[in-house]
Short mmCIF file of N, CA, C and O in Angstrom, two decimals:
data_model
loop_
_atom_site.label_atom_id
_atom_site.label_comp_id
_atom_site.label_asym_id
_atom_site.label_seq_id
_atom_site.Cartn_x
_atom_site.Cartn_y
_atom_site.Cartn_z
N MET E 197 0.85 -1.17 0.00
CA MET E 197 0.00 0.00 0.00
C MET E 197 0.90 1.23 0.00
O MET E 197 1.81 1.34 0.80
N LYS E 198 0.64 2.12 -0.91
CA LYS E 198 1.40 3.36 -1.00
C LYS E 198 0.43 4.53 -0.86
O LYS E 198 -0.53 4.63 -1.60
N ILE E 199 0.71 5.37 0.11
CA ILE E 199 -0.12 6.54 0.36
C ILE E 199 0.76 7.77 0.20
O ILE E 199 1.85 7.83 0.78
N SER E 200 0.33 8.72 -0.60
CA SER E 200 1.08 9.96 -0.78
C SER E 200 0.39 11.07 0.01
O SER E 200 -0.82 11.23 -0.07
N ILE E 201 1.21 11.81 0.76
CA ILE E 201 0.70 12.86 1.64
C ILE E 201 1.50 14.13 1.38
O ILE E 201 2.72 14.09 1.27
N ARG E 202 0.79 15.25 1.30
CA ARG E 202 1.43 16.56 1.14
C ARG E 202 1.12 17.37 2.40
O ARG E 202 -0.03 17.39 2.85
N TYR E 203 2.14 18.02 2.91
CA TYR E 203 1.91 18.87 4.08
C TYR E 203 2.79 20.10 4.02
O TYR E 203 3.82 20.12 3.34
N THR E 204 2.35 21.13 4.72
CA THR E 204 3.12 22.36 4.85
C THR E 204 3.42 22.54 6.33
O THR E 204 2.53 22.44 7.17
N ARG E 205 4.68 22.77 6.60
CA ARG E 205 5.15 22.96 7.99
C ARG E 205 6.20 24.05 7.98
O ARG E 205 7.17 23.98 7.24
N LYS E 206 5.96 25.08 8.78
CA LYS E 206 6.89 26.21 8.87
C LYS E 206 7.18 26.81 7.50
O LYS E 206 8.30 27.14 7.16
N GLY E 207 6.14 26.90 6.67
CA GLY E 207 6.25 27.53 5.37
C GLY E 207 6.85 26.66 4.28
O GLY E 207 6.95 27.08 3.13
N GLU E 208 7.25 25.44 4.59
CA GLU E 208 7.83 24.53 3.59
C GLU E 208 6.84 23.41 3.30
O GLU E 208 6.29 22.81 4.21
N THR E 209 6.65 23.13 2.00
CA THR E 209 5.75 22.06 1.60
C THR E 209 6.56 20.83 1.24
O THR E 209 7.58 20.92 0.55
N HIS E 210 6.09 19.69 1.70
CA HIS E 210 6.74 18.41 1.42
C HIS E 210 5.68 17.43 0.95
O HIS E 210 4.53 17.48 1.40
N GLU E 211 6.07 16.55 0.05
CA GLU E 211 5.20 15.45 -0.36
C GLU E 211 5.97 14.16 -0.14
O GLU E 211 7.08 14.01 -0.64
N VAL E 212 5.40 13.27 0.66
CA VAL E 212 6.06 12.02 1.01
C VAL E 212 5.13 10.85 0.72
O VAL E 212 3.91 11.02 0.68
N SER E 213 5.71 9.69 0.52
CA SER E 213 4.94 8.48 0.29
C SER E 213 5.30 7.44 1.34
O SER E 213 6.45 7.35 1.78
N THR E 214 4.31 6.67 1.74
CA THR E 214 4.54 5.64 2.74
C THR E 214 5.30 4.46 2.15
O THR E 214 5.30 4.24 0.94
N THR E 215 5.93 3.73 3.04
CA THR E 215 6.59 2.48 2.71
C THR E 215 6.00 1.41 3.63
O THR E 215 5.20 1.74 4.52
N LEU E 216 6.42 0.20 3.47
CA LEU E 216 5.97 -0.86 4.36
C LEU E 216 6.34 -0.52 5.80
O LEU E 216 5.54 -0.69 6.72
N GLY E 217 7.53 0.03 6.00
CA GLY E 217 7.96 0.43 7.34
C GLY E 217 7.07 1.49 7.95
O GLY E 217 6.81 1.48 9.16
N THR E 218 6.61 2.42 7.13
CA THR E 218 5.71 3.48 7.61
C THR E 218 4.40 2.88 8.11
O THR E 218 3.91 3.25 9.19
N ILE E 219 3.86 1.97 7.35
CA ILE E 219 2.58 1.34 7.70
C ILE E 219 2.72 0.52 8.98
O ILE E 219 1.86 0.57 9.86
N VAL E 220 3.83 -0.21 9.10
CA VAL E 220 4.06 -1.01 10.31
C VAL E 220 4.20 -0.11 11.53
O VAL E 220 3.66 -0.40 12.60
N ALA E 221 4.90 1.01 11.39
CA ALA E 221 5.03 1.96 12.50
C ALA E 221 3.65 2.47 12.93
O ALA E 221 3.37 2.60 14.13
N TRP E 222 2.78 2.75 11.96
CA TRP E 222 1.41 3.19 12.26
C TRP E 222 0.65 2.09 13.00
O TRP E 222 -0.04 2.36 13.99
N GLU E 223 0.76 0.85 12.52
CA GLU E 223 0.08 -0.28 13.17
C GLU E 223 0.53 -0.42 14.63
O GLU E 223 -0.29 -0.62 15.52
N ARG E 224 1.83 -0.29 14.86
CA ARG E 224 2.36 -0.43 16.21
C ARG E 224 1.88 0.69 17.13
O ARG E 224 1.54 0.45 18.28
N LYS E 225 1.87 1.90 16.62
CA LYS E 225 1.47 3.05 17.44
C LYS E 225 -0.01 3.00 17.80
O LYS E 225 -0.39 3.26 18.93
N PHE E 226 -0.86 2.70 16.82
CA PHE E 226 -2.30 2.78 17.02
C PHE E 226 -2.95 1.43 17.31
O PHE E 226 -4.17 1.36 17.49
N LYS E 227 -2.15 0.36 17.34
CA LYS E 227 -2.67 -0.98 17.65
C LYS E 227 -3.84 -1.35 16.74
O LYS E 227 -4.87 -1.85 17.18
N ARG E 228 -3.67 -1.07 15.46
CA ARG E 228 -4.68 -1.38 14.45
C ARG E 228 -3.98 -2.05 13.28
O ARG E 228 -2.77 -1.99 13.16
N LYS E 229 -4.76 -2.67 12.41
CA LYS E 229 -4.21 -3.31 11.22
C LYS E 229 -4.36 -2.39 10.02
O LYS E 229 -5.29 -1.59 9.96
N ALA E 230 -3.45 -2.52 9.07
CA ALA E 230 -3.49 -1.69 7.87
C ALA E 230 -4.82 -1.82 7.15
O ALA E 230 -5.31 -0.86 6.56
N SER E 231 -5.43 -2.99 7.20
CA SER E 231 -6.73 -3.18 6.55
C SER E 231 -7.80 -2.26 7.13
O SER E 231 -8.79 -1.94 6.47
N ASP E 232 -7.61 -1.78 8.37
CA ASP E 232 -8.56 -0.83 8.98
C ASP E 232 -8.59 0.50 8.23
O ASP E 232 -9.56 1.24 8.31
N MET E 233 -7.52 0.81 7.50
CA MET E 233 -7.45 2.08 6.77
C MET E 233 -8.54 2.17 5.70
O MET E 233 -8.94 3.26 5.32
N ALA E 234 -9.00 1.02 5.22
CA ALA E 234 -10.04 1.01 4.19
C ALA E 234 -11.34 1.60 4.71
O ALA E 234 -12.17 2.09 3.94
N ASN E 235 -11.52 1.60 6.03
CA ASN E 235 -12.73 2.17 6.64
C ASN E 235 -12.60 3.66 6.90
O ASN E 235 -13.48 4.26 7.49
N GLY E 236 -11.49 4.24 6.47
CA GLY E 236 -11.27 5.67 6.64
C GLY E 236 -10.16 5.95 7.63
O GLY E 236 -9.91 5.17 8.54
N MET E 237 -9.50 7.07 7.41
CA MET E 237 -8.42 7.49 8.29
C MET E 237 -8.72 8.87 8.84
O MET E 237 -9.24 9.72 8.13
N GLY E 238 -8.38 9.07 10.07
CA GLY E 238 -8.54 10.38 10.69
C GLY E 238 -7.33 11.25 10.41
O GLY E 238 -6.30 10.79 9.89
N ILE E 239 -7.43 12.50 10.78
CA ILE E 239 -6.33 13.44 10.59
C ILE E 239 -5.08 12.98 11.35
O ILE E 239 -3.96 13.07 10.85
N GLU E 240 -5.27 12.46 12.56
CA GLU E 240 -4.10 12.00 13.33
C GLU E 240 -3.40 10.86 12.60
O GLU E 240 -2.17 10.79 12.58
N ASP E 241 -4.18 9.95 11.99
CA ASP E 241 -3.59 8.85 11.23
C ASP E 241 -2.73 9.38 10.08
O ASP E 241 -1.59 8.95 9.89
N ILE E 242 -3.29 10.31 9.32
CA ILE E 242 -2.58 10.87 8.17
C ILE E 242 -1.34 11.64 8.62
O ILE E 242 -0.27 11.51 8.04
N ALA E 243 -1.48 12.40 9.70
CA ALA E 243 -0.34 13.16 10.22
C ALA E 243 0.77 12.22 10.68
O ALA E 243 1.95 12.48 10.43
N TYR E 244 0.40 11.13 11.34
CA TYR E 244 1.43 10.19 11.80
C TYR E 244 2.13 9.53 10.63
O TYR E 244 3.36 9.35 10.64
N LEU E 245 1.38 9.16 9.61
CA LEU E 245 1.99 8.59 8.41
C LEU E 245 2.95 9.59 7.76
O LEU E 245 4.04 9.22 7.31
N ALA E 246 2.55 10.86 7.72
CA ALA E 246 3.43 11.90 7.16
C ALA E 246 4.69 12.05 7.99
O ALA E 246 5.80 12.19 7.46
N PHE E 247 4.54 12.00 9.31
CA PHE E 247 5.67 12.10 10.24
C PHE E 247 6.66 10.96 10.01
O PHE E 247 7.86 11.19 9.82
N GLU E 248 6.17 9.73 10.00
CA GLU E 248 7.04 8.57 9.80
C GLU E 248 7.65 8.55 8.40
O GLU E 248 8.83 8.26 8.23
N ALA E 249 6.84 8.85 7.38
CA ALA E 249 7.36 8.86 6.01
C ALA E 249 8.42 9.93 5.84
O ALA E 249 9.42 9.72 5.13
N SER E 250 8.25 11.06 6.49
CA SER E 250 9.24 12.14 6.40
C SER E 250 10.58 11.67 6.95
O SER E 250 11.63 11.91 6.34
N LYS E 251 10.55 11.00 8.08
CA LYS E 251 11.80 10.49 8.66
C LYS E 251 12.46 9.49 7.72
O LYS E 251 13.68 9.53 7.53
N GLN E 252 11.68 8.63 7.09
CA GLN E 252 12.23 7.63 6.18
C GLN E 252 12.77 8.26 4.90
O GLN E 252 13.68 7.72 4.27
N HIS E 253 12.22 9.42 4.52
CA HIS E 253 12.69 10.12 3.31
C HIS E 253 13.72 11.20 3.64
O HIS E 253 14.00 12.05 2.81
N LYS E 254 14.23 11.15 4.88
CA LYS E 254 15.30 12.07 5.33
C LYS E 254 14.87 13.53 5.38
O LYS E 254 15.69 14.43 5.23
N VAL E 255 13.57 13.79 5.56
CA VAL E 255 13.08 15.15 5.78
C VAL E 255 13.24 15.41 7.28
O VAL E 255 12.79 14.60 8.11
N VAL E 256 13.87 16.50 7.65
CA VAL E 256 14.11 16.80 9.06
C VAL E 256 12.79 17.20 9.73
O VAL E 256 12.12 18.13 9.30
N VAL E 257 12.43 16.44 10.77
CA VAL E 257 11.23 16.71 11.55
C VAL E 257 11.59 16.61 13.03
O VAL E 257 12.61 16.02 13.38
N PRO E 258 10.77 17.16 13.92
CA PRO E 258 11.05 17.03 15.35
C PRO E 258 11.07 15.55 15.77
O PRO E 258 10.45 14.71 15.11
N ALA E 259 11.74 15.25 16.85
CA ALA E 259 11.82 13.87 17.34
C ALA E 259 10.47 13.36 17.83
O ALA E 259 10.16 12.17 17.69
N ALA E 260 9.67 14.23 18.39
CA ALA E 260 8.37 13.83 18.95
C ALA E 260 7.23 14.13 17.97
O ALA E 260 7.18 15.21 17.38
N PHE E 261 6.32 13.16 17.83
CA PHE E 261 5.19 13.32 16.92
C PHE E 261 4.36 14.55 17.25
O PHE E 261 3.97 15.31 16.36
N ASP E 262 4.07 14.78 18.54
CA ASP E 262 3.23 15.93 18.91
C ASP E 262 3.89 17.25 18.52
O ASP E 262 3.19 18.20 18.14
N ASP E 263 5.21 17.33 18.59
CA ASP E 263 5.91 18.54 18.17
C ASP E 263 5.76 18.76 16.66
O ASP E 263 5.59 19.87 16.19
N PHE E 264 5.81 17.67 15.90
CA PHE E 264 5.58 17.72 14.45
C PHE E 264 4.14 18.18 14.19
O PHE E 264 3.89 19.11 13.43
N LEU E 265 3.21 17.55 14.87
CA LEU E 265 1.78 17.83 14.69
C LEU E 265 1.45 19.30 14.98
O LEU E 265 0.71 19.93 14.24
N ASN E 266 2.03 19.83 16.03
CA ASN E 266 1.73 21.20 16.44
C ASN E 266 2.34 22.26 15.53
O ASN E 266 2.02 23.44 15.67
N THR E 267 3.19 21.86 14.59
CA THR E 267 3.78 22.83 13.67
C THR E 267 3.24 22.70 12.24
O THR E 267 3.70 23.40 11.34
N LEU E 268 2.27 21.82 12.04
CA LEU E 268 1.68 21.64 10.70
C LEU E 268 0.75 22.81 10.38
O LEU E 268 -0.08 23.19 11.19
N ASP E 269 0.92 23.36 9.17
CA ASP E 269 0.03 24.41 8.69
C ASP E 269 -1.07 23.83 7.81
O ASP E 269 -2.18 24.35 7.76
N ASN E 270 -0.76 22.76 7.10
CA ASN E 270 -1.70 22.14 6.17
C ASN E 270 -1.32 20.68 6.01
O ASN E 270 -0.15 20.32 6.09
N LEU E 271 -2.32 19.84 5.77
CA LEU E 271 -2.09 18.41 5.61
C LEU E 271 -3.15 17.88 4.66
O LEU E 271 -4.33 18.16 4.84
N GLU E 272 -2.72 17.15 3.63
CA GLU E 272 -3.70 16.59 2.70
C GLU E 272 -3.24 15.25 2.16
O GLU E 272 -2.05 15.01 1.94
N LEU E 273 -4.20 14.38 1.98
CA LEU E 273 -3.97 13.08 1.38
C LEU E 273 -3.97 13.29 -0.13
O LEU E 273 -4.96 13.75 -0.69
N VAL E 274 -2.85 12.98 -0.78
CA VAL E 274 -2.76 13.18 -2.22
C VAL E 274 -3.33 11.97 -2.95
O VAL E 274 -4.11 12.10 -3.88
N SER E 275 -2.94 10.77 -2.50
CA SER E 275 -3.50 9.56 -3.09
C SER E 275 -3.28 8.39 -2.16
O SER E 275 -2.37 8.39 -1.33
N ASP E 276 -4.13 7.41 -2.32
CA ASP E 276 -3.95 6.17 -1.56
C ASP E 276 -4.18 4.99 -2.50
O ASP E 276 -4.90 4.06 -2.21
N GLU E 277 -3.53 5.08 -3.63
CA GLU E 277 -3.65 4.05 -4.66
C GLU E 277 -2.71 2.90 -4.36
O GLU E 277 -1.64 3.10 -3.79
N PRO E 278 -3.04 1.70 -4.79
CA PRO E 278 -2.10 0.59 -4.66
C PRO E 278 -0.82 0.91 -5.43
O PRO E 278 -0.87 1.57 -6.47
N GLU E 279 0.32 0.47 -4.91
CA GLU E 279 1.59 0.78 -5.54
C GLU E 279 1.69 0.21 -6.95
O GLU E 279 2.21 0.83 -7.85
N ASN E 280 1.20 -1.00 -7.15
CA ASN E 280 1.23 -1.64 -8.47
C ASN E 280 -0.17 -2.09 -8.84
O ASN E 280 -0.50 -3.27 -8.73
N PRO E 281 -1.02 -1.17 -9.27
CA PRO E 281 -2.40 -1.57 -9.58
C PRO E 281 -2.44 -2.55 -10.76
O PRO E 281 -1.59 -2.51 -11.64
N THR E 282 -3.42 -3.40 -10.72
CA THR E 282 -3.61 -4.36 -11.81
C THR E 282 -4.23 -3.63 -12.98
O THR E 282 -5.21 -2.91 -12.82
N PRO E 283 -3.66 -3.79 -14.19
CA PRO E 283 -4.25 -3.10 -15.35
C PRO E 283 -5.65 -3.62 -15.63
O PRO E 283 -5.97 -4.77 -15.37
N ALA E 284 -6.48 -2.76 -16.16
CA ALA E 284 -7.84 -3.14 -16.51
C ALA E 284 -7.82 -4.18 -17.62
O ALA E 284 -6.95 -4.17 -18.50
N ALA E 285 -8.77 -5.08 -17.57
CA ALA E 285 -8.88 -6.10 -18.61
C ALA E 285 -9.36 -5.45 -19.90
O ALA E 285 -10.15 -4.52 -19.88
N PRO E 286 -8.91 -5.96 -21.04
CA PRO E 286 -9.38 -5.40 -22.29
C PRO E 286 -10.88 -5.66 -22.45
O PRO E 286 -11.39 -6.66 -21.95
N PRO E 287 -11.58 -4.76 -23.13
CA PRO E 287 -13.03 -4.96 -23.31
C PRO E 287 -13.30 -6.24 -24.09
O PRO E 287 -12.54 -6.63 -24.97
N ASP E 288 -14.39 -6.88 -23.75
CA ASP E 288 -14.79 -8.11 -24.44
C ASP E 288 -15.44 -7.73 -25.76
O ASP E 288 -16.51 -7.14 -25.79
N GLU E 289 -14.75 -8.04 -26.84
CA GLU E 289 -15.29 -7.68 -28.16
C GLU E 289 -15.82 -8.92 -28.85
O GLU E 289 -15.16 -9.93 -28.93
N HIS E 290 -17.02 -8.81 -29.37
CA HIS E 290 -17.67 -9.96 -30.07
C HIS E 290 -17.69 -9.72 -31.53
O HIS E 290 -17.79 -8.78 -32.12
#
């Protein structure tokens, strides 16, 4: 599962994508399974994914999640598409 998130913090905009490690960190923190994301994610979920993904992409963020959260100006989910979607089947032509 790959989720792209864009956020603005202290006047700088970053766009990061989740990795398997990001999703596992989220599961550990919130004691939920990744499949729960299909039922919707809250702002805290998205912010935490952005926080973890930023660290994995070498974007400098505060050590504590709450410090990161309290400095966010904007946060948006860009996409939550599967990383390798299955191509659509060709139309059935008779």
